[in-house]
Short mmCIF file of C-alpha atoms and ligand atoms in Angstrom, two decimals:
data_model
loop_
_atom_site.label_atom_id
_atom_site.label_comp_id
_atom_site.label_asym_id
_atom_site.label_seq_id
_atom_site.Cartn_x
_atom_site.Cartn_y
_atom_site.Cartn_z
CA UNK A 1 10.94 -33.32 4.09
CA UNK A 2 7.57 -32.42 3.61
CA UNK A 3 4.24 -34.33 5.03
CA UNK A 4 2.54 -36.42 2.64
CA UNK A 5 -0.81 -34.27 2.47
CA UNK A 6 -3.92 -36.67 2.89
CA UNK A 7 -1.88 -39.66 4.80
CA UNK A 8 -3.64 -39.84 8.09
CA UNK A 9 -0.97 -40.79 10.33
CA UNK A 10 1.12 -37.29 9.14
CA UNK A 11 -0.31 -34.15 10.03
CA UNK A 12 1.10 -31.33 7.47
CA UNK A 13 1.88 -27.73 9.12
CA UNK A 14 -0.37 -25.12 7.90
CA UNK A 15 -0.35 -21.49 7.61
CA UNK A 16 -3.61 -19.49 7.29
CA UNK A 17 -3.00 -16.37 6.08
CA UNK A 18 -5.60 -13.77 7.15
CA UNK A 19 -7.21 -14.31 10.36
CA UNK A 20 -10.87 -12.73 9.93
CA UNK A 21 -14.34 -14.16 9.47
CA UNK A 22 -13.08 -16.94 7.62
CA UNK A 23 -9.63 -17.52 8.67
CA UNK A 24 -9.97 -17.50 12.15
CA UNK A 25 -12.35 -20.00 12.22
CA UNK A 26 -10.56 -22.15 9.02
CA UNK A 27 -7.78 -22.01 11.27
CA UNK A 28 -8.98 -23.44 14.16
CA UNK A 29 -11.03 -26.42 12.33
CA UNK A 30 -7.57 -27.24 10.78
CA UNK A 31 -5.67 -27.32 13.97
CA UNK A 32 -9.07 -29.30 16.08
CA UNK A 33 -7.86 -31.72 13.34
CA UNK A 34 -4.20 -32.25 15.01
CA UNK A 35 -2.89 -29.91 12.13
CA UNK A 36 0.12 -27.15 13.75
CA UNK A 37 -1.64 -24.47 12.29
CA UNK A 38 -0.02 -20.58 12.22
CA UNK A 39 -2.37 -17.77 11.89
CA UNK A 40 -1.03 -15.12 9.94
CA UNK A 41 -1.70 -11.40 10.18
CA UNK A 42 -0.91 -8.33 9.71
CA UNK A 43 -2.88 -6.36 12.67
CA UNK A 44 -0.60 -7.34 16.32
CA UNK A 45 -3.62 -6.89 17.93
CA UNK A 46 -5.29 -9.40 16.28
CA UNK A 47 -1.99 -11.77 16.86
CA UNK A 48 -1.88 -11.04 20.63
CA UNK A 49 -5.35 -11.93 20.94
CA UNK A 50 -5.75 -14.95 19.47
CA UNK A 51 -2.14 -16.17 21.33
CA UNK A 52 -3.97 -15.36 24.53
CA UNK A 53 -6.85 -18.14 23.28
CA UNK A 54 -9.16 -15.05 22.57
CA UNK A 55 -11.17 -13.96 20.04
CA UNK A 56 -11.46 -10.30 18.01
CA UNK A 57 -14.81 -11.53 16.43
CA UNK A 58 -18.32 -13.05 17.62
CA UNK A 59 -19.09 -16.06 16.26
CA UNK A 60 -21.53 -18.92 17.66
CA UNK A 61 -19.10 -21.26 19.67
CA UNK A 62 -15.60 -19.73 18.15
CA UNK A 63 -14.24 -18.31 21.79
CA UNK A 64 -14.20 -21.93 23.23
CA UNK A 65 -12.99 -23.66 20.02
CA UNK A 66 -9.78 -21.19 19.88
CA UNK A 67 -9.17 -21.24 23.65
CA UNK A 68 -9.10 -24.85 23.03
CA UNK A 69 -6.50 -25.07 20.46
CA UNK A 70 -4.30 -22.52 21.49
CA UNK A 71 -4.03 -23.97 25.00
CA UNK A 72 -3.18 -27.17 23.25
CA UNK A 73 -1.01 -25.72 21.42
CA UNK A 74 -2.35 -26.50 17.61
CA UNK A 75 -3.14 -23.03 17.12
CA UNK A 76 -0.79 -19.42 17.14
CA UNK A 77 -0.79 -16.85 15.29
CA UNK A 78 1.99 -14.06 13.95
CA UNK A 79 2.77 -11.46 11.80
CA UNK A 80 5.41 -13.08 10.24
CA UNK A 81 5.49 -16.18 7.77
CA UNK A 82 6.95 -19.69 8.15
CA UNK A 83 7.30 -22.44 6.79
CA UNK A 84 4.26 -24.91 6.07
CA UNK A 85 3.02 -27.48 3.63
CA UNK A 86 -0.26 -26.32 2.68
CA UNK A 87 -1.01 -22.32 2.67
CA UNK A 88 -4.75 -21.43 3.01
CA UNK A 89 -4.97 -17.58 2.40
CA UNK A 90 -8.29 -15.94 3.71
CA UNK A 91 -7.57 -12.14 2.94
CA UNK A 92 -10.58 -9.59 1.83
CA UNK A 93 -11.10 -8.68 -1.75
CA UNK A 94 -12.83 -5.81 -1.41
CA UNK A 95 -13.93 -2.66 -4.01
CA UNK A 96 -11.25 -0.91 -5.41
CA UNK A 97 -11.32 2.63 -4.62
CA UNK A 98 -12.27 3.74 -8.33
CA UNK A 99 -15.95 3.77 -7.42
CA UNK A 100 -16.75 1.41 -10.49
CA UNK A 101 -17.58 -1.81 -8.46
CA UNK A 102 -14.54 -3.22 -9.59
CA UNK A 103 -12.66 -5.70 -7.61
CA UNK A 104 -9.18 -5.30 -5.63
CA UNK A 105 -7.24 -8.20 -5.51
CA UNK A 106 -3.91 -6.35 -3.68
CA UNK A 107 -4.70 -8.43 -0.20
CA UNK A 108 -4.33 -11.26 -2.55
CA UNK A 109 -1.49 -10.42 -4.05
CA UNK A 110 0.04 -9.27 -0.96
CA UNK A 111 -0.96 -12.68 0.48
CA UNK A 112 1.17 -14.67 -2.10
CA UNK A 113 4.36 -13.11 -2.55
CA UNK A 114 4.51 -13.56 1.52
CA UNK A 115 3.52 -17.34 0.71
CA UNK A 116 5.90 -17.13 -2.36
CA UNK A 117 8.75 -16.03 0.41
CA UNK A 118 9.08 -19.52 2.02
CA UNK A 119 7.70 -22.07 -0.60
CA UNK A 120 9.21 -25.27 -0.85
CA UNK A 121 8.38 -28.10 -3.06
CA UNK A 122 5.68 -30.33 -2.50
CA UNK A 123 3.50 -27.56 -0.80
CA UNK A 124 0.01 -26.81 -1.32
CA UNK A 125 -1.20 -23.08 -2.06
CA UNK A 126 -5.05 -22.76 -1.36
CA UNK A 127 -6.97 -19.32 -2.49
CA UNK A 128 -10.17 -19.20 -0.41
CA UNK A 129 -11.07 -15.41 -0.44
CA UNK A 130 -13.97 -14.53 -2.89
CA UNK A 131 -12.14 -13.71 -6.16
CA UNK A 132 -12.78 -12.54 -9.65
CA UNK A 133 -12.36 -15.23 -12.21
CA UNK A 134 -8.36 -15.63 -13.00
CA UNK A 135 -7.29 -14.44 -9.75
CA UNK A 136 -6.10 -17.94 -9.40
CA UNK A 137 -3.95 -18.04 -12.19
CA UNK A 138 -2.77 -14.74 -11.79
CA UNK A 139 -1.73 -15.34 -8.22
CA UNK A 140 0.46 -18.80 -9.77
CA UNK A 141 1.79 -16.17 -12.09
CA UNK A 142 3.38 -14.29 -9.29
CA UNK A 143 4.54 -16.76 -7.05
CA UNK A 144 6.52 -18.35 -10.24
CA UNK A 145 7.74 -14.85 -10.99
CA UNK A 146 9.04 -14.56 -7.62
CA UNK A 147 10.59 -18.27 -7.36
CA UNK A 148 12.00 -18.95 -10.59
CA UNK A 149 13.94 -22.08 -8.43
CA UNK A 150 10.44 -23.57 -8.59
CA UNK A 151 8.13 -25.88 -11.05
CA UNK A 152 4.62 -24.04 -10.88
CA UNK A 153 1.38 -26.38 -12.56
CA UNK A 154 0.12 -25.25 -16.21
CA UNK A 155 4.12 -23.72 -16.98
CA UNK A 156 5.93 -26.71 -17.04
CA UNK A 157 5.31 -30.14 -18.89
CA UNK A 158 7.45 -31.83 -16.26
CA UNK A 159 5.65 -32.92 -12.46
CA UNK A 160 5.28 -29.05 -10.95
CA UNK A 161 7.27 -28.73 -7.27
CA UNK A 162 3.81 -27.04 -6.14
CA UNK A 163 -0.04 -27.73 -5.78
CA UNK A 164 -2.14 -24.29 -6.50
CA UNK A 165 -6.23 -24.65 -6.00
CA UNK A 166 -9.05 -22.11 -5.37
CA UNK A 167 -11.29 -23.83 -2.11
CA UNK A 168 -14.13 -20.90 -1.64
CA UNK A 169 -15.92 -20.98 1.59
CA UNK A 170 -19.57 -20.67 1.75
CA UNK A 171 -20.03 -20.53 5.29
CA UNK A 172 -23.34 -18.26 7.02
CA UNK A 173 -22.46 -15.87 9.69
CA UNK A 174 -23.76 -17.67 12.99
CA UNK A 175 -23.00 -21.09 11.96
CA UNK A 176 -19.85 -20.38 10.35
CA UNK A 177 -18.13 -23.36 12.54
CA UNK A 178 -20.98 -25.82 11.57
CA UNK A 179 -21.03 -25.09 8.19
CA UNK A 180 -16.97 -25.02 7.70
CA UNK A 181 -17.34 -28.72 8.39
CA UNK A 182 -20.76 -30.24 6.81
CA UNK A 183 -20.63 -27.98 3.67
CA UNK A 184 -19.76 -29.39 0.14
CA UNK A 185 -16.82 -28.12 -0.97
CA UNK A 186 -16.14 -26.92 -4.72
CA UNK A 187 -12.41 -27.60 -5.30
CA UNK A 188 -10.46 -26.14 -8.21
CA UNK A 189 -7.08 -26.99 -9.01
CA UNK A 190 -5.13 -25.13 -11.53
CA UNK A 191 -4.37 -28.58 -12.85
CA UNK A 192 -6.67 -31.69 -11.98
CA UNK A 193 -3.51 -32.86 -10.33
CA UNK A 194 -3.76 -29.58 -7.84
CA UNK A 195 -7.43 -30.54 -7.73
CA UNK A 196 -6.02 -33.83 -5.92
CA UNK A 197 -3.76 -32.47 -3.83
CA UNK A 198 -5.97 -29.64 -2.12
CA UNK A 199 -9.30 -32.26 -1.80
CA UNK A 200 -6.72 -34.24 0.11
CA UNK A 201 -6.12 -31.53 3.05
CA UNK A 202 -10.00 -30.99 2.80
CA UNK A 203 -10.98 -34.44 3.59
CA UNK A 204 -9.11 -34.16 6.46
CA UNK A 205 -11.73 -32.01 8.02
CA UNK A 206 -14.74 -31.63 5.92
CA UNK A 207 -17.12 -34.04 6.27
CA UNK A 208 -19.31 -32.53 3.38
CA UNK A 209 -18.71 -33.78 -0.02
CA UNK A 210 -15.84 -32.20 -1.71
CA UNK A 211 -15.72 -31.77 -5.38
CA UNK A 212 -12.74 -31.29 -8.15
CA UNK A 213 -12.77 -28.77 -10.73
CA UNK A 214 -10.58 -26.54 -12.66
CA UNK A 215 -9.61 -23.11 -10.75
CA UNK A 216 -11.90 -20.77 -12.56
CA UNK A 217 -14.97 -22.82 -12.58
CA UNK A 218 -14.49 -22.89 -8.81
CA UNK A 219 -13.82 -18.69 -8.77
CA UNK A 220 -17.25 -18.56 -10.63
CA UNK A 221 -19.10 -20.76 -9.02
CA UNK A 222 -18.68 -18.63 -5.48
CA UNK A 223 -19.73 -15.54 -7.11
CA UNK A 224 -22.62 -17.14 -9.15
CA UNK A 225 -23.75 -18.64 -5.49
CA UNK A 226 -24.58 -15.09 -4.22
CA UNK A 227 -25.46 -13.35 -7.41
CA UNK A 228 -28.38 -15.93 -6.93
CA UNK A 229 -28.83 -15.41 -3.76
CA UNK A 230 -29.10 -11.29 -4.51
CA UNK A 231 -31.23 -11.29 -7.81
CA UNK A 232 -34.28 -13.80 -5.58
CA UNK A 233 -33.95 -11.32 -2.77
CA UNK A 234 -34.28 -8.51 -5.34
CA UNK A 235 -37.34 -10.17 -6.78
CA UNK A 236 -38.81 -10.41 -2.52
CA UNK A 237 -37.86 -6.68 -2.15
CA UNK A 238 -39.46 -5.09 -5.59
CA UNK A 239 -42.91 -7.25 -4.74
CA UNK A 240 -43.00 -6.14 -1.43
CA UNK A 241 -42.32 -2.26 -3.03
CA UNK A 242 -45.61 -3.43 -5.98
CA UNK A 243 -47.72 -4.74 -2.95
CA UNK A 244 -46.73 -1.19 -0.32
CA UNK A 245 -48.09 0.40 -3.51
CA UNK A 246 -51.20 -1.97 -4.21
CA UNK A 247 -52.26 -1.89 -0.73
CA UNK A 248 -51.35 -5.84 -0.17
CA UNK A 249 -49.47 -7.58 2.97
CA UNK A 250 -46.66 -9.04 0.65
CA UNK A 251 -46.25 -11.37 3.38
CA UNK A 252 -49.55 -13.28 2.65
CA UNK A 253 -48.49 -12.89 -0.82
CA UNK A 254 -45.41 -14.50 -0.65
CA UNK A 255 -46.60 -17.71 1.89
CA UNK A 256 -49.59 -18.30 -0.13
CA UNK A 257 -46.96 -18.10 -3.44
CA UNK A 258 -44.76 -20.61 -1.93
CA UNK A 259 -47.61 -23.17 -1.71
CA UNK A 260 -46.87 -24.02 -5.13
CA UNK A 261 -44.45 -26.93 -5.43
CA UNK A 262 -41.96 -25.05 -7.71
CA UNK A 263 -42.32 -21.55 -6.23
CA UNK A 264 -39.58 -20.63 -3.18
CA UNK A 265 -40.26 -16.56 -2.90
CA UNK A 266 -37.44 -15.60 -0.18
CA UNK A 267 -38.17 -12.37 2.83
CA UNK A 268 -38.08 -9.14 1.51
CA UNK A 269 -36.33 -6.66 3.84
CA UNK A 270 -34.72 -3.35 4.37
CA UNK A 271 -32.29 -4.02 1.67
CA UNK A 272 -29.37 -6.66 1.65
CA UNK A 273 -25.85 -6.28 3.80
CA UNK A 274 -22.98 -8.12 4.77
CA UNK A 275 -19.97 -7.93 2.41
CA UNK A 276 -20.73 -10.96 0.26
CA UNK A 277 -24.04 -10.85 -1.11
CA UNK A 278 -24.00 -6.79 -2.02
CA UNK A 279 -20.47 -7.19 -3.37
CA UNK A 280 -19.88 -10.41 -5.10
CA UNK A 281 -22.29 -9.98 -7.88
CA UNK A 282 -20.13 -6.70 -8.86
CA UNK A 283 -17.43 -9.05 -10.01
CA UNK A 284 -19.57 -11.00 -12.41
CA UNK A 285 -20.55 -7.39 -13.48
CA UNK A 286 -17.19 -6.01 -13.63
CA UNK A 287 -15.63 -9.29 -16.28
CA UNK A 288 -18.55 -8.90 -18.67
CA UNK A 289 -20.44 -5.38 -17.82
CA UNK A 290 -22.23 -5.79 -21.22
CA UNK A 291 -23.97 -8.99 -20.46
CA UNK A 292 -25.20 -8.66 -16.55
CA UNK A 293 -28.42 -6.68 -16.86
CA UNK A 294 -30.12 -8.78 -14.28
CA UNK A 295 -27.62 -8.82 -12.45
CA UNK A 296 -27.01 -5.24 -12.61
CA UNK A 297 -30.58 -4.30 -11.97
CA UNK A 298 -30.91 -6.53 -9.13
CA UNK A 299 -28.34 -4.62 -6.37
CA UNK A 300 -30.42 -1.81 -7.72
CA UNK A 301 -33.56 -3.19 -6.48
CA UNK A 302 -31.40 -4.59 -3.05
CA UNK A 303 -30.27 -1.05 -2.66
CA UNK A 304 -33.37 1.20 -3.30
CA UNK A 305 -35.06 -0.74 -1.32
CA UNK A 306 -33.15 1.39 1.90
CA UNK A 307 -34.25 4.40 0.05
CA UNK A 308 -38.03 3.05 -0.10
CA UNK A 309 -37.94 2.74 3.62
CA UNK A 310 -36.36 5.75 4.73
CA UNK A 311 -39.28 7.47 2.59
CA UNK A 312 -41.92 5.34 4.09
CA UNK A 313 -40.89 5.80 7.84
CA UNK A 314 -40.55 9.63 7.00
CA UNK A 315 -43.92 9.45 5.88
CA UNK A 316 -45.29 7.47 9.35
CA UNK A 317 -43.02 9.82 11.67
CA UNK A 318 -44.04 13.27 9.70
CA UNK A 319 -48.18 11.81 10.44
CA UNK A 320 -47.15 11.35 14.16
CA UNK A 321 -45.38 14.25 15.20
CA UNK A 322 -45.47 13.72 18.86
CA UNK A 323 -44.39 9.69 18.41
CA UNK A 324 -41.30 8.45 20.54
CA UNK A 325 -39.33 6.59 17.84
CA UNK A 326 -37.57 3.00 18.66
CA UNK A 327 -35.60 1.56 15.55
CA UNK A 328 -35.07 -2.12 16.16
CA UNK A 329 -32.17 -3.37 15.08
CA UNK A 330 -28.38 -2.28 13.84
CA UNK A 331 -27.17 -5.84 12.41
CA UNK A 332 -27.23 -6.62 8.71
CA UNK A 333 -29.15 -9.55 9.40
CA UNK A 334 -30.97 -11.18 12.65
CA UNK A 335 -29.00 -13.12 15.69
CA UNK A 336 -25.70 -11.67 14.54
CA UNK A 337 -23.39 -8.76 15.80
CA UNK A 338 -21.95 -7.80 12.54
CA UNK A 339 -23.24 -4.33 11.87
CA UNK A 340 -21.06 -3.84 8.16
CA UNK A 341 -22.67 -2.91 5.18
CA UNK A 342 -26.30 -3.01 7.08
CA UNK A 343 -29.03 -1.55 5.60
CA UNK A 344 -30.95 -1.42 9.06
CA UNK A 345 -28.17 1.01 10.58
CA UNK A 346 -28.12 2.80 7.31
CA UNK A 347 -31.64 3.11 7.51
CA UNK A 348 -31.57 3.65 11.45
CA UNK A 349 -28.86 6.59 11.13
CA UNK A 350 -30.63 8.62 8.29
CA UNK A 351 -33.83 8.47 10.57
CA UNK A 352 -31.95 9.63 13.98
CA UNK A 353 -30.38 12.69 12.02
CA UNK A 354 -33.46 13.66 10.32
CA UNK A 355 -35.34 13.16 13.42
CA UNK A 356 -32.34 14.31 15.80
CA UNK A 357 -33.54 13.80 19.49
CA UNK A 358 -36.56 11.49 18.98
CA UNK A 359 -34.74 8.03 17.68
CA UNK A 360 -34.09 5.70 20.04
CA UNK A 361 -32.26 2.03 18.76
CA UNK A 362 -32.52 -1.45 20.13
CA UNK A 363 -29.95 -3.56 19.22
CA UNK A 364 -29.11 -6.30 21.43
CA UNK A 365 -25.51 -7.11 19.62
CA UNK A 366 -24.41 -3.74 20.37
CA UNK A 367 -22.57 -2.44 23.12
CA UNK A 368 -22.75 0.68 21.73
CA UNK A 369 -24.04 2.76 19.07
CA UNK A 370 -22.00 3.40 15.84
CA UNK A 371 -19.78 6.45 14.69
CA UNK A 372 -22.53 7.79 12.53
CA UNK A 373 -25.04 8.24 15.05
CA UNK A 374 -22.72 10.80 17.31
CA UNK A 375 -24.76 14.04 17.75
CA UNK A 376 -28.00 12.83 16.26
CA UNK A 377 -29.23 12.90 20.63
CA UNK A 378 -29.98 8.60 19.63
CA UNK A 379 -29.67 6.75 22.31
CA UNK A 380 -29.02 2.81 22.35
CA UNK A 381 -31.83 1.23 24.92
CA UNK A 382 -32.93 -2.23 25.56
CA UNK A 383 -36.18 -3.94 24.56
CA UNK A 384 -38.21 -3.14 27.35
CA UNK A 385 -37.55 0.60 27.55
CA UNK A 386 -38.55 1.43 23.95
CA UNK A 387 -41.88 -1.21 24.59
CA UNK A 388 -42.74 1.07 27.51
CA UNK A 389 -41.92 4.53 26.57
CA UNK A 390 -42.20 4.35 22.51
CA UNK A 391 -45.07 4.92 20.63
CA UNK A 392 -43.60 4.35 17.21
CA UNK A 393 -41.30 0.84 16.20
CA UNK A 394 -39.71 0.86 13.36
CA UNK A 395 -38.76 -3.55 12.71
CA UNK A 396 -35.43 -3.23 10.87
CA UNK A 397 -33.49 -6.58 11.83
CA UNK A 398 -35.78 -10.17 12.74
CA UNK A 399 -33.68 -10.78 15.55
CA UNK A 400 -35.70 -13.70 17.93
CA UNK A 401 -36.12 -11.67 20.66
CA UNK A 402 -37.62 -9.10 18.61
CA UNK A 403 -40.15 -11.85 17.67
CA UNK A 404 -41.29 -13.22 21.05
CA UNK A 405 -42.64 -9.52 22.32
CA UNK A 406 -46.36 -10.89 22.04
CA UNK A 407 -49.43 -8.67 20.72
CA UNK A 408 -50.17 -7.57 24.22
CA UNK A 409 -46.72 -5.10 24.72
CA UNK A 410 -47.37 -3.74 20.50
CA UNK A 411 -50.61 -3.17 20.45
CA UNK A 412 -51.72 0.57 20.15
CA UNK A 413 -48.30 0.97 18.61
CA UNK A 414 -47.58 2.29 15.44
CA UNK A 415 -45.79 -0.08 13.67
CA UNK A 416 -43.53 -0.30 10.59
CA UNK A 417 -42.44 -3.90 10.04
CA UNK A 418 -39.41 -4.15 7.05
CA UNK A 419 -38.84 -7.86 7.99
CA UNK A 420 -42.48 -9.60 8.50
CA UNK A 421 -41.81 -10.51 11.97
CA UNK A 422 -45.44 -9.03 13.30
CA UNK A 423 -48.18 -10.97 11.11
CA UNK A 424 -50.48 -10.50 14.32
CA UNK A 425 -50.21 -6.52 14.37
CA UNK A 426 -53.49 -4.54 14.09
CA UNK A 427 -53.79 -2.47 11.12
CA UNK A 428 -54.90 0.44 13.51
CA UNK A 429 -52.82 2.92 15.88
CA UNK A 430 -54.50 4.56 18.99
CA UNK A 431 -55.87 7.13 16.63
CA UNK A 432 -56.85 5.07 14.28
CA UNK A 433 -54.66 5.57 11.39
CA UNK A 434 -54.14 2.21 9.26
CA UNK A 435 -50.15 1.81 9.94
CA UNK A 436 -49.18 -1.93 9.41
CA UNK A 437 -47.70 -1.32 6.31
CA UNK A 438 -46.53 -4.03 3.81
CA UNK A 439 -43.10 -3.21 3.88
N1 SAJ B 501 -31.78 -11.33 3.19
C1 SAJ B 501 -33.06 -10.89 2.87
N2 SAJ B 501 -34.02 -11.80 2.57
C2 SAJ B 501 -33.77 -13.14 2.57
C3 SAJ B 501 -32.47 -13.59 2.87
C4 SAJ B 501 -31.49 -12.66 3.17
O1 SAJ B 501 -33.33 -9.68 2.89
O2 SAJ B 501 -34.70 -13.91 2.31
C5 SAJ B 501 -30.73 -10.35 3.50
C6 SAJ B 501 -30.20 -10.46 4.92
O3 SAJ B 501 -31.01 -9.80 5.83
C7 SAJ B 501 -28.83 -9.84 4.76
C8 SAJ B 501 -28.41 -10.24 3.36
O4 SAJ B 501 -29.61 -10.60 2.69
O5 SAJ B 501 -28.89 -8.44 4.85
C9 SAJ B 501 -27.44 -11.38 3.28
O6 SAJ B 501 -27.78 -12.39 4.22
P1 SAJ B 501 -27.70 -13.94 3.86
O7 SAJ B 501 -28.10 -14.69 5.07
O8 SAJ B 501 -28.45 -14.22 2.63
O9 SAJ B 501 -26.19 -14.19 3.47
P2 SAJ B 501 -24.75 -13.84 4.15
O10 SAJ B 501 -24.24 -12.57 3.55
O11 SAJ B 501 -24.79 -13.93 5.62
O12 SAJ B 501 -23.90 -15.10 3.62
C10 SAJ B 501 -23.86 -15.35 2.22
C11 SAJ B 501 -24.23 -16.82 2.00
N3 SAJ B 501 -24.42 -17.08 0.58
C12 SAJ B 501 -25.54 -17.70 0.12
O13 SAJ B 501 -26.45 -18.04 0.84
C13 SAJ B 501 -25.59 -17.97 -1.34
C14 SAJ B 501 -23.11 -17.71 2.56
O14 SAJ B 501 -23.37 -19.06 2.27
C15 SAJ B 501 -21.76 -17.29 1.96
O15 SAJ B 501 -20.70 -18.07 2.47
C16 SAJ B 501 -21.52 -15.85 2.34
O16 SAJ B 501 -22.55 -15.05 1.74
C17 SAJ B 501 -20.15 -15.45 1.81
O17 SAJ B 501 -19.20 -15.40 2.62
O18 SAJ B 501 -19.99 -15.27 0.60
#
C-alpha cells in the first residue's frame, strides 16, 4: 500500500530522477525531511559518489548536508529505478542540436517512461526541469501510452490511479539549499486535484508559500521568470554599450537612476551565462517566434555584449603593447565555481589566443584552466601574482575577493572593469592614458 502523501506521521519513498544542480540538492532536502529518498542516474560515477556521502558538484553547504543523509541512511542513489510514491524528475532540457534555439525534451522523455516502468496507483509524478509549455501533458501522454493498466488525470472521467504536476525550481547557484526551502513554490497540476496532491509532498519541506495552478501556467511562469530577468539585464548591458560610447561611467548612471522610487536598473556585465537565463527565453521564442521581438532582441543585446568587450580590451591591449595581461575571473557569475556558458571565460579565452603568451587568469574557483585555453601559453595564477607582476586587469567576474584589493595594489594599473567592482579607480594609467572605461 502506498503512503498517504501529506500525512505527517507517514513518510512516502521518493525517487529523484536526475541527480545534478537541482536534483542533488532536491534530493537531499527530501530525505533531511525523514523521506527514503533514491537518487537516480544515469552516470555510475555520479552514483558511487554520492553513496560514498560525496558530492560531484560545489554548492554552499551541499557536501555536509549529503554526508549527512547518506550516513543516515535517507539518501542513495542508483542507476536503476524502484519503486516510490512520489517521482521528482530533475533532468536537463537543453538545445536541440538543430541550431534553431529550439528545445529538447528527450531527458524528459527518457525520464518518464523509466518512471512509467514501476508506477503504481496512488503515486505522484512531479516535472521540475525547465520545460516548454505542454511538456507536462505530453509527458502524461506517454506514461498512459506505456501503462494502459493505469487511470492517468484529464483521460478519464473516473478518480485517475495517478497525480501528474509541474513544481519548477527557482533556486540561485550559491544558495541553492537556502532557497530550495524558503522559496514560493508555483505548483501546477494537470488537474487541480494533481495540484493537491503534489503541494502536499511540498509542504513537507518548503517553508515558502506554495501555490496551485494548472500545469502549463506553471511551465510558463518558469520561463517568463528568466525571460525577465534577461530582457532588464539586456536593458543594463546596451546602456552601459550608449554610455562606453558617450563617454559616461554607466555606473553613476545607473545608482543615480535607481534613486527614483519606481526605477530598479540591474549591473551590466560581460554578457549573461549559466544555462537558465541565456536559454530559457529561447523557449518562449521557439512556441510563438512571431510574437517575441523583445525577447528576441534581448539575448542579442546579452550576447553582443561579449563581442563589445573582446573589441574594447583589444583596443586597451593593442595601446599597451608591452602590458602583462591578468583576466580576472572564469565563472559565469561571482562566488561560484560553475564556469558553463560564461561569458568571462569566453571573453578570457578569445583574449589569451589573440594575445597567446601574455594572458594570465585569476580565478579562484578553478583548479585549473579550461580545455580552450590549451596552447594559448595562459597560465592560471592567484591574486597576488597578477597584482604584482601585471600591468593590465581586465575585471570579468565580481567575485568578493576581487573587490577587497584596495586602491593602493590598482593604482597605476590599467584597468578594464566589465562588472563595476572598482568605482575608486583613477581614470589615468602610468602614462597617462584615460583607461577606466565604462564598460
Ligand atoms: N547578471 C548580470 N547583471 C545582473 C544580474 C545578473 O549581468 O544584474 C548575469 C550574471 O553575471 C550571470 C547571469 O546574469 O552571468 C545569470 O545570473 P543570475 O544570478 O541572474 O541567475 P542564475 O542563472 O544564477 O539563476 C537564474 C535565477 N532566475 C532569476 O533570477 C529570475 C534563479 O532564480 C533560477 O532558479 C535559475 O536562473 C534557474 O535555474 O532557472
Amino acid at each position: 500500500m502506498s503512503a498517504k502523501i501529506g500525512n505527517g506521521d507517514v513518510k512516502p519513498q521518493v525517487c529523484v530522477v536526475g541527480l545534478g544542480y537541482i536534483g542533488l540538492p532536491t534530493a537531499a532536502i527530501i530525505a533531511r525531511s525523514g523521506s527514503p529518498v533514491l537518487g537516480l542516474d544515469v552516470t555510475q560515477s555520479v552514483v558511487d559518489t554520492i553513496n560514498r556521502g560525496e558530492i560531484h558538484i560545489e554548492e554552499v553547504d551541499l557536501d555536509g548536508l549529503v554526508q549527512g543523509v547518506v550516513q543516515r541512511g535517507l539518501l542513495r542513489a542508483s542507476t536503476q529505478i524502484e519503486p516510490a510514491d512520489v517521482f521528482v524528475i530533475a533532468v536537463p532540457t537543453p538545445f536541440a542540436k538543430d541550431g534553431h534555439h529550439t528545445p529538447d525534451v528527450s531527458y524528459v522523455q527518457a525520464a518518464a517512461s523509466e518512471v512509467a516502468g514501476v508506477l503504481k496507483a496512488g503515486d505522484v509524478v512531479i516535472l521540475e526541469s525547465t520545460s516548454p509549455v505542454g511538456t507536462t501533458e505530453m509527458m502524461r501522454d506517454l506514461m498512459a501510452g506505456l501503462r494502459p493498466d493505469l487511470k492517468f488525470p484529464g483521460l478519464t472521467r473516473e478518480t485517475p490511479d495517478v497525480s501528474i504536476a509541474y513544481c519548477p525550481e527557482r533556486v540561485l547557484p550559491g544558495r541553492i539549499l537556502e532557497e530550495l526551502t524558503n522559496n514560493d513554490r508555483s505548483i501546477g497540476g494537470i488537474t487541480p486535484r494533481c495540484a493537491r496532491k503534489a503541494l502536499a509532498f511540498y509542504k513537507r519541506f518548503v517553508r515558502g508559500t506554495c501555490v496551485t495552478t494548472d500545469a502549463r501556467s506553471a511551465e510558463m511562469t518558469k520561463l517568463v521568470e528568466n525571460a525577465y530577468r534577461d530582457v532588464n539585464i539586456a536593458f543594463a548591458n546596451e546602456l552601459s554599450i550608449v554610455a562606453d560610447r558617450m563617454g559616461l561611467d554607466v555606473w553613476e548612471v545607473i545608482r543615480l537612476a535607481n534613486r527614483h522610487p519606481r526605477v530598479n536598473i540591474l549591473q551590466p556585465g560581460p554578457g549573461v551565462g549559466g544555462h537558465c537565463i541565456a536559454v530559457d527565453p529561447w523557449f518562449i521564442v521557439a512556441s510563438a517566434p512571431e510574437h517575441t521581438p523583445l525577447i528576441r532582441a534581448a539575448r542579442g543585446v546579452n550576447d553582443q555584449k561579449m563581442h563589445h568587450v573582446i573589441e574594447r580590451v583589444t583596443q586597451l591591449i593593442d595601446a599597451h603593447p608591452e602590458a602583462r595581461i591578468a583576466c580576472l575571473g572564469l565563472a559565469f557569475k561571482a562566488n561560484i565555481d560553475d564556469f558553463r556558458e560564461s561569458p568571462a571565460r569566453f571573453v578570457a579565452a578569445r583574449i589569451a589566443r589573440k594575445y597567446a603568451g601574455r594572458v594570465n587568469i585569476v580565478e579562484p574557483y578553478a583548479q585549473a584552466l579550461p580545455v580552450e585555453f590549451t596552447d594559448t601559453g595562459a597560465s592560471l595564477i592567484d591574486l597576488d601574482d597578477a597584482l604584482e607582476t601585471c600591468d593590465l586587469l581586465v575585471v570579468l567576474v565580481d567575485h568578493d575577493v576581487f573587490k577587497v584589493v584596495p586602491l593602493a595594489e590598482r593604482s597605476g594599473k590599467v584597468v578594464y572593469d566589465t562588472r563595476g567592482i572598482w568605482p575608486d579607480q583613477p581614470d589615468a594609467d602610468t602614462v597617462g592614458t584615460a583607461l577606466r572605461l565604462a564598460s
